mmCIF file of C-alpha atoms in Angstrom:
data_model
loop_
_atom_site.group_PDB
_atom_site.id
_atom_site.type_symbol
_atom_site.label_atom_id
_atom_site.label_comp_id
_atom_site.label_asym_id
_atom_site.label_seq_id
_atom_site.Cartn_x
_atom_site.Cartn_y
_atom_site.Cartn_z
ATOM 1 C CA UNK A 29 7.133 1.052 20.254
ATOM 2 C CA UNK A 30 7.988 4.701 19.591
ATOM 3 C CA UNK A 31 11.437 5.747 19.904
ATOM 4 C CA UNK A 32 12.069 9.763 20.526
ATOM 5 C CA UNK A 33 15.304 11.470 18.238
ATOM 6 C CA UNK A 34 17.310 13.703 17.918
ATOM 7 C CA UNK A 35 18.532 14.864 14.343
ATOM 8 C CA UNK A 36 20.219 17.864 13.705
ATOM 9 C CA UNK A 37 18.524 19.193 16.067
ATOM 10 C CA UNK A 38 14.702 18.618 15.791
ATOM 11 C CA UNK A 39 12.662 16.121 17.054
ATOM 12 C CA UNK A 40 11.347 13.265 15.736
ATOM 13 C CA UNK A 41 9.681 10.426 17.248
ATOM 14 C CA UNK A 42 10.102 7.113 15.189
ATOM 15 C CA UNK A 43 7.999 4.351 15.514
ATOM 16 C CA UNK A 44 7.597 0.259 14.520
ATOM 17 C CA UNK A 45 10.957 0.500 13.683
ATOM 18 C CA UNK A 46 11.182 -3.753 13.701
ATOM 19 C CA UNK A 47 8.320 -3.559 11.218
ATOM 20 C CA UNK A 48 9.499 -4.959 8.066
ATOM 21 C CA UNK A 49 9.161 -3.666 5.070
ATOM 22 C CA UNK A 50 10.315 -5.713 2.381
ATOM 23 C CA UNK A 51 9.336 -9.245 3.322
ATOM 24 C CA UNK A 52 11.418 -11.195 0.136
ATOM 25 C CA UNK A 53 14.979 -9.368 1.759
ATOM 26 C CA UNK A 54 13.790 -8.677 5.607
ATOM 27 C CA UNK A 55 14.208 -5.134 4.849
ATOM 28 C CA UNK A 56 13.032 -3.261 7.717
ATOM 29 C CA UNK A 57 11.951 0.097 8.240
ATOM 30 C CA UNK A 58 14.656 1.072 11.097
ATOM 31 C CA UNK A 59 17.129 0.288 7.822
ATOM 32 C CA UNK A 60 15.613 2.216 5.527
ATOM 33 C CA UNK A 61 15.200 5.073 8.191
ATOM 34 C CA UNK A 62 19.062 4.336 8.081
ATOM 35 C CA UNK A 63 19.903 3.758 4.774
ATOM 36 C CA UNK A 64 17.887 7.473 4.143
ATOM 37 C CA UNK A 65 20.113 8.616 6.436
ATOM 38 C CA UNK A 66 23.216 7.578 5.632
ATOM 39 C CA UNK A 67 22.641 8.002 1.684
ATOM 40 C CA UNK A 68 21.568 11.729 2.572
ATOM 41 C CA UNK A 69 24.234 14.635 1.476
ATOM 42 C CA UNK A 70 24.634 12.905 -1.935
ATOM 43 C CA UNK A 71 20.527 12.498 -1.850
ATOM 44 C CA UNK A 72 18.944 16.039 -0.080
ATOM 45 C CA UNK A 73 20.964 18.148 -2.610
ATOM 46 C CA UNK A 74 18.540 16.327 -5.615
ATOM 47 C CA UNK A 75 15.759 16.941 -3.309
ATOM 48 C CA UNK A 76 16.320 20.593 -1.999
ATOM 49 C CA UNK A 77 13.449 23.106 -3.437
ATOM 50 C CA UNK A 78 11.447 20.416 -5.456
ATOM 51 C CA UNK A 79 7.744 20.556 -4.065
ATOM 52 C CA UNK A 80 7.920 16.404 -2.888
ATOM 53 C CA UNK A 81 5.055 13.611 -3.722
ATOM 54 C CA UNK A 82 5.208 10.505 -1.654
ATOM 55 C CA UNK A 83 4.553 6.516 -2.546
ATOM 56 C CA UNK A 84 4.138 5.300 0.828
ATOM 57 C CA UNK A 85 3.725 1.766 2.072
ATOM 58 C CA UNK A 86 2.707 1.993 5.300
ATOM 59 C CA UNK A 87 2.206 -2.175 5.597
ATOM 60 C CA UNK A 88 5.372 -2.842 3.470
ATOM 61 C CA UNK A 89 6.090 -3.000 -0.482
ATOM 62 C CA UNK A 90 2.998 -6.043 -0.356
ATOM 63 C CA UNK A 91 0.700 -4.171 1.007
ATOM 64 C CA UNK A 92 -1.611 -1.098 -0.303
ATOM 65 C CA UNK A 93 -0.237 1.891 -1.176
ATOM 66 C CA UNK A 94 -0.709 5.492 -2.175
ATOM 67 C CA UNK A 95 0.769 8.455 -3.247
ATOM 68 C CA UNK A 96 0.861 11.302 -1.276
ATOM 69 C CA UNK A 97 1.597 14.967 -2.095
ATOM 70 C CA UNK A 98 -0.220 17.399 0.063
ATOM 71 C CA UNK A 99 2.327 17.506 3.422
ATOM 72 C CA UNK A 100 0.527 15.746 6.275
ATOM 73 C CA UNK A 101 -1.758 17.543 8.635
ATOM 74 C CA UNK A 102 1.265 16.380 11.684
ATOM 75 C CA UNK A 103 4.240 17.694 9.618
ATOM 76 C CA UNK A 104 6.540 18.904 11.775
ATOM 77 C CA UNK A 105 6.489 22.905 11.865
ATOM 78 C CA UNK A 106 9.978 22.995 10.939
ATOM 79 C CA UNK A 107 9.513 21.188 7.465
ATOM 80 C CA UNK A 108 9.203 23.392 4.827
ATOM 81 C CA UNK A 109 6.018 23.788 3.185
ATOM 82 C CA UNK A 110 4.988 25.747 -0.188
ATOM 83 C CA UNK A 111 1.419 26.018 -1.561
ATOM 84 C CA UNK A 112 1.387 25.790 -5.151
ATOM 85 C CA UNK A 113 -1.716 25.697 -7.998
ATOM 86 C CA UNK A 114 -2.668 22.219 -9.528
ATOM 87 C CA UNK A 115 -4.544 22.550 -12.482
ATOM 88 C CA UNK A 116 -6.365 19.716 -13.787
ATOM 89 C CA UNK A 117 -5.809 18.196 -10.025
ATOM 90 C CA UNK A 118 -7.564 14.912 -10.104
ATOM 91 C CA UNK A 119 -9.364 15.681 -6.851
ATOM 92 C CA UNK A 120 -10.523 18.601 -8.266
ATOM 93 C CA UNK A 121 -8.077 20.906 -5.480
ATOM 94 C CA UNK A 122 -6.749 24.396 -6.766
ATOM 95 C CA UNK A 123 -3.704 24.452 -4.470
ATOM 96 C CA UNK A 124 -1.248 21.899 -2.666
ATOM 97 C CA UNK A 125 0.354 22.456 -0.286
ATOM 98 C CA UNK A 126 3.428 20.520 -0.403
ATOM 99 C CA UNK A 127 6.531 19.731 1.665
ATOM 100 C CA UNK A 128 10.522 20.329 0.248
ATOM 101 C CA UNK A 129 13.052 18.284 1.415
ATOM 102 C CA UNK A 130 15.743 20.371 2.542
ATOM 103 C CA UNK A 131 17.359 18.808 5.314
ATOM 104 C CA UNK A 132 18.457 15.001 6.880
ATOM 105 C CA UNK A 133 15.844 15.695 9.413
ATOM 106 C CA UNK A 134 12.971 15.933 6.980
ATOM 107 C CA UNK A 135 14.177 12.848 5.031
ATOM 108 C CA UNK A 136 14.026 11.169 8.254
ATOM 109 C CA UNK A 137 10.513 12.295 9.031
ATOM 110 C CA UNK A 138 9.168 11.255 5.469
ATOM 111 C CA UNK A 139 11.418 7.666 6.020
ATOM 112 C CA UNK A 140 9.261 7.118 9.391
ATOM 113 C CA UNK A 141 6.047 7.455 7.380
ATOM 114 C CA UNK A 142 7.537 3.988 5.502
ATOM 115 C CA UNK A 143 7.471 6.860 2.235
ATOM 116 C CA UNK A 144 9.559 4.438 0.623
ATOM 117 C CA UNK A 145 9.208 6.324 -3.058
ATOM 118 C CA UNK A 146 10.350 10.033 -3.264
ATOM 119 C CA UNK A 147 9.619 11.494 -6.541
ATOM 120 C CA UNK A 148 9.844 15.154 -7.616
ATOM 121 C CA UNK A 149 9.637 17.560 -10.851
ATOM 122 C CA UNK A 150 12.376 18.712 -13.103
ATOM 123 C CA UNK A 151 11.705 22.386 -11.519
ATOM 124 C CA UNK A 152 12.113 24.101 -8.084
ATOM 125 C CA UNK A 153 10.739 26.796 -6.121
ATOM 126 C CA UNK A 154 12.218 30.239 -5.559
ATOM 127 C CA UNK A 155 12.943 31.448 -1.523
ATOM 128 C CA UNK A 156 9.481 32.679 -1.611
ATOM 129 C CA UNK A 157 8.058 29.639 -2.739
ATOM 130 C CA UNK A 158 7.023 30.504 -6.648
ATOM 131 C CA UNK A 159 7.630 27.943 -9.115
ATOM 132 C CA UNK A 160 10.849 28.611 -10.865
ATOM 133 C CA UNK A 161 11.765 27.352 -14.496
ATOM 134 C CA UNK A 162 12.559 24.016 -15.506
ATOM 135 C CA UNK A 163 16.086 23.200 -14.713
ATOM 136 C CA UNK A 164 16.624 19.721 -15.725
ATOM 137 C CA UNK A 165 15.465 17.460 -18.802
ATOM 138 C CA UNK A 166 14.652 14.024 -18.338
ATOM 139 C CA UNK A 167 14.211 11.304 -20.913
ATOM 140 C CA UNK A 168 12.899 7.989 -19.274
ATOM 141 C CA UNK A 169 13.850 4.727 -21.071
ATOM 142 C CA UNK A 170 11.091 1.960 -20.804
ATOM 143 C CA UNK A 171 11.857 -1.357 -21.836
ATOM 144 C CA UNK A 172 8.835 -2.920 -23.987
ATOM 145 C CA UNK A 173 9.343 -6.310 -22.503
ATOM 146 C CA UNK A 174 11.808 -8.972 -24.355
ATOM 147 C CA UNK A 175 13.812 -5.540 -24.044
ATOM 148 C CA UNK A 176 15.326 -5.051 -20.923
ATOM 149 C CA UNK A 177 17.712 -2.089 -19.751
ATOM 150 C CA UNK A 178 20.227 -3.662 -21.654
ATOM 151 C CA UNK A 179 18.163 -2.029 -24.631
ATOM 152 C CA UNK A 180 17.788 1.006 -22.380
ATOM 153 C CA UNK A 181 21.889 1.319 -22.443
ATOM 154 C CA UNK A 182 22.334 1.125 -25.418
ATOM 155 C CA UNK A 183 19.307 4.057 -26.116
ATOM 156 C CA UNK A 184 21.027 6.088 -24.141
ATOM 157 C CA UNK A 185 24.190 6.080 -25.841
ATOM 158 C CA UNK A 186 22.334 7.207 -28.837
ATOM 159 C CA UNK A 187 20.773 9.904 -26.850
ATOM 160 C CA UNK A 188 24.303 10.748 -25.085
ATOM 161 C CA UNK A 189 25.379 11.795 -28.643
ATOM 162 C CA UNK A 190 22.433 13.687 -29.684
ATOM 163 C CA UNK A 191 22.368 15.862 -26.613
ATOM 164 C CA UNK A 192 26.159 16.572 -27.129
ATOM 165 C CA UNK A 193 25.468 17.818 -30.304
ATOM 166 C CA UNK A 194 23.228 20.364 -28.630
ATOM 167 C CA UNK A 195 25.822 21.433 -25.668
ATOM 168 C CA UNK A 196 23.958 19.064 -23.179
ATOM 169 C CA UNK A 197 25.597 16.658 -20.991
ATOM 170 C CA UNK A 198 23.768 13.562 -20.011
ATOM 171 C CA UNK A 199 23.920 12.060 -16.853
ATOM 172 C CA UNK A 200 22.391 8.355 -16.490
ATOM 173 C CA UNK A 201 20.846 6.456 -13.661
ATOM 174 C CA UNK A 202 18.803 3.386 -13.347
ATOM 175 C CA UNK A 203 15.103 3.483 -12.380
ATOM 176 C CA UNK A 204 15.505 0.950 -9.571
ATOM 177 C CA UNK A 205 12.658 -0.804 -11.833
ATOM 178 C CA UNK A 206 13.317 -2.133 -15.243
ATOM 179 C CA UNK A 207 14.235 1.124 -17.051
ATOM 180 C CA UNK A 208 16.456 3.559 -16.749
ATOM 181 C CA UNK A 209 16.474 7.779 -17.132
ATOM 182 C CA UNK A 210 18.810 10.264 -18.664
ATOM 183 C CA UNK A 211 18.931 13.708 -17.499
ATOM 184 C CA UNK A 212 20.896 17.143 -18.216
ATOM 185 C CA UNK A 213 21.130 20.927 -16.713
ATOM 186 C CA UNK A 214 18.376 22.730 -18.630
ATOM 187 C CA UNK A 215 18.463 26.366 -19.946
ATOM 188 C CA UNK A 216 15.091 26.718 -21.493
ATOM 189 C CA UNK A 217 16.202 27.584 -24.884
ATOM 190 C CA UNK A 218 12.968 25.965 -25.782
ATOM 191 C CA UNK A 219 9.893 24.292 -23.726
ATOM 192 C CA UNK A 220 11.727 20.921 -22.649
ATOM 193 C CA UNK A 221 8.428 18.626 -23.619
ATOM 194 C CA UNK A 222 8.925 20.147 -26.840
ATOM 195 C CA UNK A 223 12.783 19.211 -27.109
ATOM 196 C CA UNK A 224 12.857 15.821 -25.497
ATOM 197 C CA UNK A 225 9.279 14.960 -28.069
ATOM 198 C CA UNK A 226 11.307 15.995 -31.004
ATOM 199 C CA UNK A 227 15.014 14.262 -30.069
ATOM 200 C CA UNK A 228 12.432 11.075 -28.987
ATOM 201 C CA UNK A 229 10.959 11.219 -32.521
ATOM 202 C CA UNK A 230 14.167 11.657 -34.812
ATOM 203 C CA UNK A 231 15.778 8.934 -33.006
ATOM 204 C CA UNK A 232 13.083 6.857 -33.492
ATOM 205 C CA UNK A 233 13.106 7.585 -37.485
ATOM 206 C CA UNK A 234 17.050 7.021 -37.172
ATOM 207 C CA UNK A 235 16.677 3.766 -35.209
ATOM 208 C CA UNK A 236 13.339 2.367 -35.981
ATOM 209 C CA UNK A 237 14.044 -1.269 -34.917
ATOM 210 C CA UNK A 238 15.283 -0.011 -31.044
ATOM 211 C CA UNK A 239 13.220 3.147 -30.596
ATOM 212 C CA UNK A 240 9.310 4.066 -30.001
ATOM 213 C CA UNK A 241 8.629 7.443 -29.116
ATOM 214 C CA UNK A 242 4.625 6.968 -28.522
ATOM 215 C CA UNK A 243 2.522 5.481 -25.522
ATOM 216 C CA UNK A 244 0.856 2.889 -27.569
ATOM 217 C CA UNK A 245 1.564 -0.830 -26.352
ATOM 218 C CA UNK A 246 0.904 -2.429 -29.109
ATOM 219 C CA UNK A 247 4.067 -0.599 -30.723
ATOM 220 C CA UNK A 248 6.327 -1.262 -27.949
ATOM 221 C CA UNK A 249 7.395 -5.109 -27.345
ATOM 222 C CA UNK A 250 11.014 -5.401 -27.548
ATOM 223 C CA UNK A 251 11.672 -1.579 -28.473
ATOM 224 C CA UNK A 252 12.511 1.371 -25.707
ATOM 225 C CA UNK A 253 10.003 3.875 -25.316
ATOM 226 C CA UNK A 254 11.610 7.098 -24.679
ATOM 227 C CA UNK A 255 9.108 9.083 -22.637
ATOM 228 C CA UNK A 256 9.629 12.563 -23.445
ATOM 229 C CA UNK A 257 6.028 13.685 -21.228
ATOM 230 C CA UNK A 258 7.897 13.208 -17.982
ATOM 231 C CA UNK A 259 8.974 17.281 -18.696
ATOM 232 C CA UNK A 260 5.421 18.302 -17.760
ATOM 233 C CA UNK A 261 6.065 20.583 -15.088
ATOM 234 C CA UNK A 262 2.770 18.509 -13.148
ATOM 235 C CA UNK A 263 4.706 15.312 -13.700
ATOM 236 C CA UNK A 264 7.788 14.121 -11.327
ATOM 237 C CA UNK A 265 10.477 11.202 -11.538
ATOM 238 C CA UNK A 266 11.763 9.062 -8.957
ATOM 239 C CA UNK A 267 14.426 10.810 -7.526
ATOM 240 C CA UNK A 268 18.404 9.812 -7.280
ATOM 241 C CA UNK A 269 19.315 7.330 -4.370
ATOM 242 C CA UNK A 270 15.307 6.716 -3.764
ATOM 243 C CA UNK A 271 14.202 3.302 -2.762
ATOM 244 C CA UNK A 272 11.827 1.326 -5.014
ATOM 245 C CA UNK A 273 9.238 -0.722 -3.778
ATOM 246 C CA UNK A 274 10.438 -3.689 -5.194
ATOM 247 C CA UNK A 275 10.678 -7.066 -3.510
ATOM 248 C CA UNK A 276 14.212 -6.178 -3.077
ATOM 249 C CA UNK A 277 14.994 -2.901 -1.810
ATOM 250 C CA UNK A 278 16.578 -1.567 -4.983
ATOM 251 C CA UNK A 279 17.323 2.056 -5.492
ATOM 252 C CA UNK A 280 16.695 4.653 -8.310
ATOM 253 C CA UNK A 281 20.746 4.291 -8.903
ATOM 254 C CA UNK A 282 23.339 7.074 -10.714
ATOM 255 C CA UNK A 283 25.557 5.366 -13.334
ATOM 256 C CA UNK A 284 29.208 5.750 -14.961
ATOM 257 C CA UNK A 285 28.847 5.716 -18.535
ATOM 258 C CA UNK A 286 31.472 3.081 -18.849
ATOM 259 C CA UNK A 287 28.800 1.171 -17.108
ATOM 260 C CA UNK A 288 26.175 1.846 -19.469
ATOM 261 C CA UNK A 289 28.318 1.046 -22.276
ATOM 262 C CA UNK A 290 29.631 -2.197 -21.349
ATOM 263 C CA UNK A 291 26.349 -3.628 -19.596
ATOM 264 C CA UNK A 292 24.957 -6.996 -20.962
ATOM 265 C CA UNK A 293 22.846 -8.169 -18.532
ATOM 266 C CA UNK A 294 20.152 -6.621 -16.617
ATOM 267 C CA UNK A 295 21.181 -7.780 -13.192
ATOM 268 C CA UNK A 296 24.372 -5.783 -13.931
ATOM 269 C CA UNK A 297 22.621 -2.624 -13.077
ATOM 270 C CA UNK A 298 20.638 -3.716 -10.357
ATOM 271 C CA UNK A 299 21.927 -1.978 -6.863
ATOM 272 C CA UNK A 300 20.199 -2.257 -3.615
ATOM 273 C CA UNK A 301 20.863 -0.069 -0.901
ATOM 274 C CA UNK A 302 23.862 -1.999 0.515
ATOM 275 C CA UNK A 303 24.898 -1.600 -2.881
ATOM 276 C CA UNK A 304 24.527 2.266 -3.451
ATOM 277 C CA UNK A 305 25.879 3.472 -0.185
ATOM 278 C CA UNK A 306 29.182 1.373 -1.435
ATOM 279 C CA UNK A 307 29.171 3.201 -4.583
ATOM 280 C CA UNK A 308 28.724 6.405 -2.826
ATOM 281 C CA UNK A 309 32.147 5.390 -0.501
ATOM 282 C CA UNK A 310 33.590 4.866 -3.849
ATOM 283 C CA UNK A 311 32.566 7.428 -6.081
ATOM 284 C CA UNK A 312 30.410 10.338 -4.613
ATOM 285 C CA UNK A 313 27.903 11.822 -6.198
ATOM 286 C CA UNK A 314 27.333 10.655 -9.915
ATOM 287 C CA UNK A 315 24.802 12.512 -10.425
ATOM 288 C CA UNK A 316 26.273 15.621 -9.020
ATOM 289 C CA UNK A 317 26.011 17.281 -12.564
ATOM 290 C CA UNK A 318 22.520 16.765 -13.328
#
């Protein structure tokens, strides 16, 4: 069944909106059309000039899936679109051309697809579409299983202090997985894979126990990795207040440090949607700093 819109404006036609999406909770996709729409000024503002790449689960978060970046042939002509170079593209392309997020009626659009994941790069794009200068740093925090983001928490405390040292200001959110990700306003004193590689490696001298700054799994059980590579300008992060295809429909979640600092169990810092757009009620936008 396919259901013509209105929103803001343009028009969208939804469809299979009974379809559900996450089996385990009976999530379907008319509430995560919703929940996209009602978690949206706190959510477009993270999204707004970031060339957007997809995880979309068009058969729900059991089925196949795949990432997406180039904007879909049937993109709505309203949606903004920039073509940018991709070197070292893995299907061997030269340009993308990919869709920004700057508006509830695009989120909805991208919701319809079931594009459950939205992910993005620490950079955005200037009016005329060229690629502007990293503006954010992000360290992700991934739990080498026993760990858990209890161990993440109490990482990021260490790495609160470091980047205050430094004149940064972290902000802290969860993953919506197991980990979690700390990010600050960036002013390119330095190349940011550069910076977060070097605070990753002294803390992991200073707190050898806790920390791993490397990829390699054998080093990793019960120890955080800090990922310092997501500040490749061709990597992205799951953004704020996105969904997770999880069996529950958990969400990439901003955090109050008192929260961080007192957590001691992992289900602590799980939030699903219902969840989030409670906090939002309560608090705003956390992560209105980063």
């Amino acid at each position: 069944m396919k259901v013509p819109v209105k929103v803001d404006g343009r028009e969208l036609t939804l469809s299979n909106l009974d379809k559900v999406l996450y089996p385990e909770y009976g999530f379907t996709k008319a509430e995560v059309i919703d929940y996209y729409s009602r978690v949206a000024p706190v959510l477009v503002p993270h999204l707004q000039g970031r060339p957007l790449t997809v995880k979309r689960y068009p058969n729900g978060v059991d089925g196949a899936f795949f990432f997406e970046k180039n904007a879909p042939q049937h993109t709505p002509s309203w949606v903004r679109r920039v073509t940018l170079p991709v070197p070292g593209s893995t299907k061997n392309r030269e340009t993308i051309e990919f869709a920004i997020v700057e508006d509830l009626a695009t989120l909805a659009y991208y919701a319809n697809l079931a594009a459950l994941e939205l992910h993005v790069p620490q950079w955005r794009v200037s009016k005329d579409g060229e690629a502007l200068p990293p503006d954010l740093l992000v360290l992700d925090l991934d739990p080498g299983a026993p760990a858990t983001i209890v161990d993440c928490c109490r990482v990021a405390v260490h790495i609160r202090e470091v980047l205050a040292e430094d004149g940064l200001t972290a902000t802290p959110k969860t993953s919506g997985n197991k980990g979690m990700q700390l990010y600050a306003p960036w002013d390119n004193r330095v190349e940011p894979s550069d910076y977060a590689r070097s605070l990753a490696q002294r803390l992991e001298k200073e707190h050898p126990r806790q920390i791993v700054s490397v990829m390699t799994k054998k080093l990793r059980p019960g120890k955080v990795f800090i990922d310092w590579s997501q500040n490749n300008p061709a990597k992205t992060t799951v953004a704020p207040y996105s969904l997770r295809a999880r069996p529950r429909p958990t969400v990439s979640t901003p955090l109050l440090w008192e929260e961080v600092e007192a957590c001691e169990s992992p289900d602590e810092l799980v939030f699903t949607a219902a969840d989030v757009l409670a906090r939002v009620d309560d608090h705003g936008d956390l992560f209105a700093q980063a």
